[in-house]
Structure formats: C-alpha cells, structure tokens
mmCIF file of C-alpha atoms in Angstrom:
data_model
loop_
_atom_site.group_PDB
_atom_site.id
_atom_site.type_symbol
_atom_site.label_atom_id
_atom_site.label_comp_id
_atom_site.label_asym_id
_atom_site.label_seq_id
_atom_site.Cartn_x
_atom_site.Cartn_y
_atom_site.Cartn_z
ATOM 1 C CA UNK A 1 36.886 -5.502 6.903
ATOM 2 C CA UNK A 2 36.944 -5.132 10.675
ATOM 3 C CA UNK A 3 38.207 -7.942 12.896
ATOM 4 C CA UNK A 4 38.459 -8.349 16.658
ATOM 5 C CA UNK A 5 41.887 -9.179 18.033
ATOM 6 C CA UNK A 6 42.284 -12.050 20.508
ATOM 7 C CA UNK A 7 42.631 -11.353 24.248
ATOM 8 C CA UNK A 8 43.593 -14.177 26.595
ATOM 9 C CA UNK A 9 40.945 -14.635 29.268
ATOM 10 C CA UNK A 10 38.395 -12.377 27.566
ATOM 11 C CA UNK A 11 37.543 -13.086 23.910
ATOM 12 C CA UNK A 12 36.814 -16.812 24.243
ATOM 13 C CA UNK A 13 33.854 -18.677 22.731
ATOM 14 C CA UNK A 14 31.256 -17.473 25.281
ATOM 15 C CA UNK A 15 32.381 -13.885 24.744
ATOM 16 C CA UNK A 16 32.332 -14.128 20.943
ATOM 17 C CA UNK A 17 28.896 -15.735 20.846
ATOM 18 C CA UNK A 18 27.314 -13.236 23.227
ATOM 19 C CA UNK A 19 29.034 -10.287 21.558
ATOM 20 C CA UNK A 20 27.692 -11.354 18.150
ATOM 21 C CA UNK A 21 24.163 -11.595 19.588
ATOM 22 C CA UNK A 22 24.258 -7.999 20.829
ATOM 23 C CA UNK A 23 26.552 -6.067 18.486
ATOM 24 C CA UNK A 24 27.414 -5.870 14.826
ATOM 25 C CA UNK A 25 30.232 -4.587 12.666
ATOM 26 C CA UNK A 26 32.864 -7.291 13.273
ATOM 27 C CA UNK A 27 33.541 -9.438 10.210
ATOM 28 C CA UNK A 28 36.157 -11.799 11.642
ATOM 29 C CA UNK A 29 37.181 -13.149 15.042
ATOM 30 C CA UNK A 30 40.351 -14.892 16.269
ATOM 31 C CA UNK A 31 40.660 -17.344 19.131
ATOM 32 C CA UNK A 32 43.042 -16.524 21.967
ATOM 33 C CA UNK A 33 46.254 -18.446 21.346
ATOM 34 C CA UNK A 34 46.681 -22.183 21.833
ATOM 35 C CA UNK A 35 49.941 -23.722 23.045
ATOM 36 C CA UNK A 36 51.280 -27.169 23.907
ATOM 37 C CA UNK A 37 50.075 -29.097 20.841
ATOM 38 C CA UNK A 38 52.465 -31.925 21.638
ATOM 39 C CA UNK A 39 50.776 -34.743 19.707
ATOM 40 C CA UNK A 40 48.170 -35.416 17.051
ATOM 41 C CA UNK A 41 44.614 -34.899 18.300
ATOM 42 C CA UNK A 42 45.884 -33.009 21.345
ATOM 43 C CA UNK A 43 43.361 -32.919 24.173
ATOM 44 C CA UNK A 44 43.644 -29.167 24.596
ATOM 45 C CA UNK A 45 42.105 -28.770 21.117
ATOM 46 C CA UNK A 46 39.118 -30.948 22.017
ATOM 47 C CA UNK A 47 37.344 -28.074 23.739
ATOM 48 C CA UNK A 48 34.412 -25.764 23.084
ATOM 49 C CA UNK A 49 36.794 -22.912 22.341
ATOM 50 C CA UNK A 50 37.594 -24.395 18.951
ATOM 51 C CA UNK A 51 34.573 -26.667 18.412
ATOM 52 C CA UNK A 52 32.614 -25.223 15.442
ATOM 53 C CA UNK A 53 29.380 -26.391 17.045
ATOM 54 C CA UNK A 54 30.064 -24.088 19.996
ATOM 55 C CA UNK A 55 31.102 -21.015 18.012
ATOM 56 C CA UNK A 56 28.207 -19.052 16.584
ATOM 57 C CA UNK A 57 30.296 -16.645 14.520
ATOM 58 C CA UNK A 58 30.659 -16.824 10.772
ATOM 59 C CA UNK A 59 34.407 -16.249 10.427
ATOM 60 C CA UNK A 60 36.735 -17.563 13.149
ATOM 61 C CA UNK A 61 40.486 -18.109 12.820
ATOM 62 C CA UNK A 62 42.295 -20.239 15.421
ATOM 63 C CA UNK A 63 45.563 -18.783 16.703
ATOM 64 C CA UNK A 64 48.676 -20.574 17.958
ATOM 65 C CA UNK A 65 51.665 -19.350 19.969
ATOM 66 C CA UNK A 66 54.647 -21.428 18.893
ATOM 67 C CA UNK A 67 58.129 -21.427 17.382
ATOM 68 C CA UNK A 68 58.027 -25.091 16.367
ATOM 69 C CA UNK A 69 57.074 -26.056 12.806
ATOM 70 C CA UNK A 70 55.887 -29.535 13.808
ATOM 71 C CA UNK A 71 53.629 -28.128 16.514
ATOM 72 C CA UNK A 72 52.162 -25.572 14.111
ATOM 73 C CA UNK A 73 51.549 -28.320 11.547
ATOM 74 C CA UNK A 74 49.748 -30.462 14.120
ATOM 75 C CA UNK A 75 47.618 -27.466 15.020
ATOM 76 C CA UNK A 76 46.853 -26.685 11.373
ATOM 77 C CA UNK A 77 45.958 -30.303 10.610
ATOM 78 C CA UNK A 78 43.580 -30.621 13.513
ATOM 79 C CA UNK A 79 41.992 -27.234 12.794
ATOM 80 C CA UNK A 80 41.414 -28.237 9.183
ATOM 81 C CA UNK A 81 39.758 -31.452 10.311
ATOM 82 C CA UNK A 82 37.388 -29.286 12.331
ATOM 83 C CA UNK A 83 36.538 -27.290 9.211
ATOM 84 C CA UNK A 84 38.790 -24.249 9.612
ATOM 85 C CA UNK A 85 40.475 -22.927 6.487
ATOM 86 C CA UNK A 86 43.062 -20.654 8.115
ATOM 87 C CA UNK A 87 45.266 -20.505 11.207
ATOM 88 C CA UNK A 88 47.135 -17.536 12.651
ATOM 89 C CA UNK A 89 50.571 -17.441 14.286
ATOM 90 C CA UNK A 90 50.967 -15.077 17.234
ATOM 91 C CA UNK A 91 54.234 -13.183 16.819
ATOM 92 C CA UNK A 92 52.924 -10.162 18.665
ATOM 93 C CA UNK A 93 52.319 -11.053 22.310
ATOM 94 C CA UNK A 94 54.454 -8.551 24.265
ATOM 95 C CA UNK A 95 54.275 -9.974 27.775
ATOM 96 C CA UNK A 96 57.681 -10.919 29.253
ATOM 97 C CA UNK A 97 56.617 -14.404 30.360
ATOM 98 C CA UNK A 98 56.024 -15.179 26.675
ATOM 99 C CA UNK A 99 58.654 -13.007 24.987
ATOM 100 C CA UNK A 100 61.483 -14.170 27.266
ATOM 101 C CA UNK A 101 60.981 -17.657 25.804
ATOM 102 C CA UNK A 102 61.475 -16.181 22.303
ATOM 103 C CA UNK A 103 57.807 -16.588 21.523
ATOM 104 C CA UNK A 104 55.238 -14.001 20.503
ATOM 105 C CA UNK A 105 57.003 -10.681 19.841
ATOM 106 C CA UNK A 106 60.105 -12.250 21.406
ATOM 107 C CA UNK A 107 60.473 -14.302 18.193
ATOM 108 C CA UNK A 108 60.865 -11.203 16.000
ATOM 109 C CA UNK A 109 64.608 -10.517 16.684
ATOM 110 C CA UNK A 110 65.503 -13.915 15.169
ATOM 111 C CA UNK A 111 64.677 -13.770 11.441
ATOM 112 C CA UNK A 112 66.938 -16.690 10.516
ATOM 113 C CA UNK A 113 65.102 -18.949 12.963
ATOM 114 C CA UNK A 114 61.744 -17.659 11.710
ATOM 115 C CA UNK A 115 62.852 -18.486 8.166
ATOM 116 C CA UNK A 116 63.771 -22.044 9.199
ATOM 117 C CA UNK A 117 60.391 -22.568 10.840
ATOM 118 C CA UNK A 118 58.459 -21.126 7.891
ATOM 119 C CA UNK A 119 60.478 -23.113 5.354
ATOM 120 C CA UNK A 120 59.628 -26.380 7.114
ATOM 121 C CA UNK A 121 56.048 -25.261 7.598
ATOM 122 C CA UNK A 122 55.205 -24.241 4.051
ATOM 123 C CA UNK A 123 56.589 -27.481 2.645
ATOM 124 C CA UNK A 124 53.679 -29.343 4.261
ATOM 125 C CA UNK A 125 50.935 -27.064 5.524
ATOM 126 C CA UNK A 126 47.524 -27.562 3.931
ATOM 127 C CA UNK A 127 45.735 -24.496 5.243
ATOM 128 C CA UNK A 128 45.924 -20.748 4.889
ATOM 129 C CA UNK A 129 48.509 -19.291 7.247
ATOM 130 C CA UNK A 130 48.514 -15.750 8.590
ATOM 131 C CA UNK A 131 50.706 -13.889 11.075
ATOM 132 C CA UNK A 132 50.039 -11.251 13.719
ATOM 133 C CA UNK A 133 53.155 -9.335 14.770
ATOM 134 C CA UNK A 134 54.655 -6.106 16.078
ATOM 135 C CA UNK A 135 57.471 -3.939 14.726
ATOM 136 C CA UNK A 136 59.943 -5.880 16.845
ATOM 137 C CA UNK A 137 60.644 -6.726 20.449
ATOM 138 C CA UNK A 138 63.670 -4.600 21.352
ATOM 139 C CA UNK A 139 63.682 -2.215 18.387
ATOM 140 C CA UNK A 140 61.290 -1.159 15.579
ATOM 141 C CA UNK A 141 64.098 -1.807 13.111
ATOM 142 C CA UNK A 142 63.621 -5.537 13.692
ATOM 143 C CA UNK A 143 60.618 -5.445 11.356
ATOM 144 C CA UNK A 144 62.763 -5.012 8.223
ATOM 145 C CA UNK A 145 64.603 -8.370 8.185
ATOM 146 C CA UNK A 146 61.395 -10.077 9.316
ATOM 147 C CA UNK A 147 59.505 -8.610 6.344
ATOM 148 C CA UNK A 148 62.133 -10.093 4.048
ATOM 149 C CA UNK A 149 61.317 -13.482 5.549
ATOM 150 C CA UNK A 150 57.544 -12.956 5.376
ATOM 151 C CA UNK A 151 57.784 -11.959 1.703
ATOM 152 C CA UNK A 152 59.292 -15.349 0.842
ATOM 153 C CA UNK A 153 56.087 -17.161 1.807
ATOM 154 C CA UNK A 154 52.429 -16.989 0.707
ATOM 155 C CA UNK A 155 50.937 -15.569 3.893
ATOM 156 C CA UNK A 156 47.169 -15.222 3.701
ATOM 157 C CA UNK A 157 47.334 -12.123 5.904
ATOM 158 C CA UNK A 158 49.859 -10.068 7.858
ATOM 159 C CA UNK A 159 48.506 -8.120 10.833
ATOM 160 C CA UNK A 160 50.908 -5.506 12.185
ATOM 161 C CA UNK A 161 50.541 -3.654 15.477
ATOM 162 C CA UNK A 162 53.076 -0.807 15.164
ATOM 163 C CA UNK A 163 54.601 -0.931 18.624
ATOM 164 C CA UNK A 164 57.540 -2.978 19.874
ATOM 165 C CA UNK A 165 57.092 -5.709 22.445
ATOM 166 C CA UNK A 166 59.032 -3.869 25.129
ATOM 167 C CA UNK A 167 56.456 -1.076 24.998
ATOM 168 C CA UNK A 168 53.607 -3.399 25.940
ATOM 169 C CA UNK A 169 50.754 -0.925 25.309
ATOM 170 C CA UNK A 170 52.556 2.229 26.415
ATOM 171 C CA UNK A 171 53.065 5.248 24.201
ATOM 172 C CA UNK A 172 51.406 5.609 20.816
ATOM 173 C CA UNK A 173 51.289 3.187 17.918
ATOM 174 C CA UNK A 174 53.726 4.297 15.216
ATOM 175 C CA UNK A 175 51.303 4.781 12.342
ATOM 176 C CA UNK A 176 53.949 6.549 10.268
ATOM 177 C CA UNK A 177 56.249 3.549 10.364
ATOM 178 C CA UNK A 178 53.366 1.246 9.451
ATOM 179 C CA UNK A 179 52.632 3.530 6.485
ATOM 180 C CA UNK A 180 56.273 3.394 5.380
ATOM 181 C CA UNK A 181 56.186 -0.412 5.426
ATOM 182 C CA UNK A 182 53.181 -0.773 3.121
ATOM 183 C CA UNK A 183 55.040 -0.779 -0.241
ATOM 184 C CA UNK A 184 57.489 -3.401 1.046
ATOM 185 C CA UNK A 185 54.964 -6.048 2.078
ATOM 186 C CA UNK A 186 53.583 -8.661 -0.320
ATOM 187 C CA UNK A 187 50.922 -10.236 1.911
ATOM 188 C CA UNK A 188 47.442 -8.742 2.388
ATOM 189 C CA UNK A 189 48.009 -6.237 5.188
ATOM 190 C CA UNK A 190 45.905 -5.468 8.273
ATOM 191 C CA UNK A 191 46.434 -2.508 10.599
ATOM 192 C CA UNK A 192 46.031 -2.970 14.375
ATOM 193 C CA UNK A 193 46.568 -0.453 17.170
ATOM 194 C CA UNK A 194 45.061 2.599 18.925
ATOM 195 C CA UNK A 195 41.713 2.558 17.121
ATOM 196 C CA UNK A 196 39.601 3.691 20.055
ATOM 197 C CA UNK A 197 36.989 5.945 18.405
ATOM 198 C CA UNK A 198 35.471 6.799 15.036
ATOM 199 C CA UNK A 199 37.768 9.817 14.917
ATOM 200 C CA UNK A 200 40.927 7.764 15.506
ATOM 201 C CA UNK A 201 39.788 5.245 12.899
ATOM 202 C CA UNK A 202 39.209 7.964 10.323
ATOM 203 C CA UNK A 203 42.586 9.539 11.043
ATOM 204 C CA UNK A 204 44.516 6.261 10.913
ATOM 205 C CA UNK A 205 42.667 4.812 7.931
ATOM 206 C CA UNK A 206 43.359 7.969 5.922
ATOM 207 C CA UNK A 207 47.061 7.685 6.786
ATOM 208 C CA UNK A 208 47.498 4.026 5.802
ATOM 209 C CA UNK A 209 45.658 3.934 2.479
ATOM 210 C CA UNK A 210 45.318 1.731 0.477
ATOM 211 C CA UNK A 211 45.116 -0.664 3.453
ATOM 212 C CA UNK A 212 41.426 -1.333 4.025
ATOM 213 C CA UNK A 213 41.428 -4.040 6.709
ATOM 214 C CA UNK A 214 41.656 -3.190 10.397
ATOM 215 C CA UNK A 215 41.824 -5.142 13.641
ATOM 216 C CA UNK A 216 40.165 -3.625 16.689
ATOM 217 C CA UNK A 217 41.280 -4.458 20.210
ATOM 218 C CA UNK A 218 41.108 -2.507 23.453
ATOM 219 C CA UNK A 219 38.924 0.138 21.821
ATOM 220 C CA UNK A 220 36.166 -2.378 21.151
ATOM 221 C CA UNK A 221 36.380 -3.912 24.636
ATOM 222 C CA UNK A 222 35.971 -0.411 26.069
ATOM 223 C CA UNK A 223 33.177 0.530 23.668
ATOM 224 C CA UNK A 224 31.385 -2.486 22.129
ATOM 225 C CA UNK A 225 29.560 -0.154 19.714
ATOM 226 C CA UNK A 226 32.807 0.968 18.072
ATOM 227 C CA UNK A 227 32.612 -1.294 15.002
ATOM 228 C CA UNK A 228 28.978 -0.303 14.430
ATOM 229 C CA UNK A 229 29.873 3.379 14.620
ATOM 230 C CA UNK A 230 32.813 2.978 12.239
ATOM 231 C CA UNK A 231 30.490 1.308 9.731
ATOM 232 C CA UNK A 232 27.736 3.868 10.225
ATOM 233 C CA UNK A 233 25.004 1.645 11.610
ATOM 234 C CA UNK A 234 21.523 3.072 12.160
ATOM 235 C CA UNK A 235 21.270 5.747 14.829
ATOM 236 C CA UNK A 236 19.715 5.125 18.243
ATOM 237 C CA UNK A 237 19.339 6.931 21.543
ATOM 238 C CA UNK A 238 21.930 6.847 24.313
ATOM 239 C CA UNK A 239 19.334 5.241 26.570
ATOM 240 C CA UNK A 240 18.814 2.456 24.017
ATOM 241 C CA UNK A 241 22.565 1.910 23.932
ATOM 242 C CA UNK A 242 22.699 1.697 27.699
ATOM 243 C CA UNK A 243 19.972 -0.966 27.620
ATOM 244 C CA UNK A 244 21.854 -2.952 24.971
ATOM 245 C CA UNK A 245 25.096 -2.730 26.934
ATOM 246 C CA UNK A 246 23.289 -3.867 30.082
ATOM 247 C CA UNK A 247 21.780 -6.849 28.281
ATOM 248 C CA UNK A 248 25.178 -7.799 26.875
ATOM 249 C CA UNK A 249 26.842 -7.719 30.313
ATOM 250 C CA UNK A 250 24.048 -9.794 31.879
ATOM 251 C CA UNK A 251 24.007 -12.365 29.076
ATOM 252 C CA UNK A 252 27.786 -12.761 29.107
ATOM 253 C CA UNK A 253 27.771 -13.237 32.871
ATOM 254 C CA UNK A 254 25.009 -15.860 32.638
ATOM 255 C CA UNK A 255 26.816 -17.669 29.830
ATOM 256 C CA UNK A 256 30.073 -17.719 31.788
ATOM 257 C CA UNK A 257 28.217 -19.012 34.857
ATOM 258 C CA UNK A 258 26.705 -21.775 32.757
ATOM 259 C CA UNK A 259 30.099 -22.813 31.406
ATOM 260 C CA UNK A 260 31.635 -22.707 34.901
ATOM 261 C CA UNK A 261 28.811 -24.588 36.600
ATOM 262 C CA UNK A 262 28.008 -21.574 38.769
ATOM 263 C CA UNK A 263 31.571 -21.222 40.072
ATOM 264 C CA UNK A 264 32.702 -17.798 41.369
ATOM 265 C CA UNK A 265 35.777 -18.137 39.152
ATOM 266 C CA UNK A 266 33.758 -16.356 36.449
ATOM 267 C CA UNK A 267 34.368 -13.150 38.387
ATOM 268 C CA UNK A 268 37.989 -13.082 37.243
ATOM 269 C CA UNK A 269 37.017 -13.017 33.590
ATOM 270 C CA UNK A 270 34.229 -10.513 34.109
ATOM 271 C CA UNK A 271 36.655 -8.248 35.968
ATOM 272 C CA UNK A 272 39.120 -8.475 33.076
ATOM 273 C CA UNK A 273 36.409 -7.247 30.738
ATOM 274 C CA UNK A 274 35.347 -4.494 33.150
ATOM 275 C CA UNK A 275 38.954 -3.272 33.331
ATOM 276 C CA UNK A 276 38.289 -2.052 29.782
ATOM 277 C CA UNK A 277 34.525 -1.530 29.783
ATOM 278 C CA UNK A 278 34.682 0.832 32.757
ATOM 279 C CA UNK A 279 35.749 3.428 30.196
ATOM 280 C CA UNK A 280 32.238 3.301 28.743
ATOM 281 C CA UNK A 281 31.139 5.400 31.719
ATOM 282 C CA UNK A 282 31.929 8.868 33.027
ATOM 283 C CA UNK A 283 32.436 7.370 36.496
ATOM 284 C CA UNK A 284 35.042 4.888 35.226
ATOM 285 C CA UNK A 285 37.442 4.936 38.173
ATOM 286 C CA UNK A 286 34.679 4.724 40.779
ATOM 287 C CA UNK A 287 33.173 1.776 38.925
ATOM 288 C CA UNK A 288 36.517 0.009 38.642
ATOM 289 C CA UNK A 289 37.410 0.512 42.303
ATOM 290 C CA UNK A 290 34.110 -1.083 43.242
ATOM 291 C CA UNK A 291 34.190 -4.022 40.828
ATOM 292 C CA UNK A 292 37.836 -5.049 41.167
ATOM 293 C CA UNK A 293 37.495 -5.777 44.914
ATOM 294 C CA UNK A 294 34.376 -7.963 44.570
ATOM 295 C CA UNK A 295 34.790 -11.629 45.526
ATOM 296 C CA UNK A 296 31.213 -12.937 45.618
ATOM 297 C CA UNK A 297 28.683 -13.470 42.849
ATOM 298 C CA UNK A 298 25.887 -11.666 44.669
ATOM 299 C CA UNK A 299 28.101 -8.625 45.250
ATOM 300 C CA UNK A 300 28.992 -8.556 41.564
ATOM 301 C CA UNK A 301 25.357 -8.801 40.479
ATOM 302 C CA UNK A 302 24.373 -5.932 42.775
ATOM 303 C CA UNK A 303 27.301 -3.792 41.621
ATOM 304 C CA UNK A 304 26.393 -4.243 37.949
ATOM 305 C CA UNK A 305 22.804 -3.229 38.605
ATOM 306 C CA UNK A 306 24.051 -0.124 40.423
ATOM 307 C CA UNK A 307 26.272 0.781 37.488
ATOM 308 C CA UNK A 308 23.453 0.613 34.981
ATOM 309 C CA UNK A 309 21.015 2.352 37.310
ATOM 310 C CA UNK A 310 23.176 5.324 38.223
ATOM 311 C CA UNK A 311 26.231 5.661 35.936
ATOM 312 C CA UNK A 312 26.345 7.791 32.782
ATOM 313 C CA UNK A 313 27.679 6.659 29.419
ATOM 314 C CA UNK A 314 30.591 8.706 28.105
ATOM 315 C CA UNK A 315 30.254 11.154 25.238
ATOM 316 C CA UNK A 316 31.637 8.544 22.814
ATOM 317 C CA UNK A 317 28.267 6.809 23.031
ATOM 318 C CA UNK A 318 26.595 9.899 21.580
ATOM 319 C CA UNK A 319 28.413 9.438 18.263
ATOM 320 C CA UNK A 320 25.634 7.405 16.706
ATOM 321 C CA UNK A 321 22.675 9.004 18.428
#
C-alpha cells in the first residue's frame, strides 16, 4: 500500500481531488491536521476539507494535532458521524511552533503523559486510531519508551518517519534504526521518509522487509508520477507526461481559484506546491526564482505557460518511458 502524507497548506481537499483525477498509485490519503476541537460539532470540522461529499478519494483518514484525550474523542466522534472509520494522531510535526507546545514530535519525550492520554482515549473511542510519529524530538532514543506505550494499545497503524523533530528534514532518514524497531512493534507498521525515486523505494523497501506499507511525502510532491512508477504503471512518453503534469497544474489552479472566489490568495498555496514541483524540471532554480516573486494571477498564469513551453523534465521522468 502507498499513502500520501499530509502537508499543511498543500494536500487539502482540492489538491487530493485534482491529484486523483490526474495520477494513480496512491491507495490512501490523510487530511492535514485539525486543531481546536473545543466542543461537540465544532465549526472548524464543518468544512469541505472533511465533508465526504467534497472528497472524491476512496480512502481518506482525518488527522488531528492534540495532546488532549477529550479533544481527540470529540474529533473521533464527529468524524465517525461523517462516515470515517479511522482517525490519525499527528505526533510527528517537527516545526518549533508546534513542538515547543509539546505537540506533534514535541509530545514524544513525554511517554508517561502519552500513556495517560491513550488510556483515557481507548476507554471510550469508537473508531480506529492510528499514529504518525518520528523517532523522537531531541533524541532518537526517545522512540523506545514511546513504543512501550504504543504496544499497550490496539493502534490500527503506526507510521514512523525515522528522523527526530529537531532535524526537521535535514540529513538522511535513519532506515537502519527503523529496521531495528520492526520486531518490537505490535501495530501494523508504515515506513515514511526519503522515498524520492523508484531506486530509493527499492533500496528502502528491501531494507525494511517485511514492512509492505509506505507513506510518500516530498518525493511525490516533487514528482507526481512517483507512485505510478513504483507500482509499474503502463509506460508513456516524456512528452505525454509533460502534458499530464501541465493539465494537473492548470486544473489545481482553477479549482483553488473556484474555492477562493478568484482571490489572489491562491498564489500562496500554488507557490508552496511549486517549491517542491520545481524539482520536476532541469531548470528548477530558475523556475523557482521566477515563481516565488509573483504577486498577481496573470503573472502566475504566464509564468506557468512559459515553464511548460520551454522547460525540460528531469531524467526521473524517463523512468517509465
């Protein structure tokens, strides 16, 4: 199974729907995290992002960022009422504004508190419950007492990105440590981190056997064909791929404009995606320098047309051609 990890500001409902229309290979999606579920039927859950009628993907798991059992229960209850069978707890977000509040990966150094939250949670939760985490926040050794806590509860899935929070995305994912953890974990395990090509997938998947489920992240944002290539989809020309990529970018832009009522604020989200997708092209830095300074819709539209008229896809796009 291949899933797509959640990215705040990028992998929302419009992105997921448009991505699914243009590309294959992803079996499961996750929402970017929700917070502030302060009461039953919270208003911030009454949005298209989590409305099943507005999500045209087969398997979607809502994610929450929280350290409060009651908040997680409210989230789980409302998600179940909307038809979702599983929720995911974000214990992996590495960014200081989150981690400094002991949330995301900042929750990992406190196994006793995690145990308290999970104990209260599993007494009452009526939905599958999975966790996405890192090896720790300050140290990779923090994963060991946390695993002892996780093993006490019937997690539906445990997704591990083998970096610590303090690393953000620097350095390499510690695949060897992930491999060493496998025999100690009771929950169904998912590997996440540094899968950026078919070659890296093959190398990592061979190292972490028998784990067979993988979450893709930055690699898929940079190369939307990555899941198809990993699964060996039918071959096609590089020119055909360039046309598909162009159609995807145009459709996502139009969908974001529709959701934003034509507001230029869509440029921020398109730029976030381009900060990764620039790597689809040989001229990545030139493209990024041009796109990141754009402040008007017309300028953006012209820049995108220039990219697809003149730029060259990288060699990674020749994998399946």
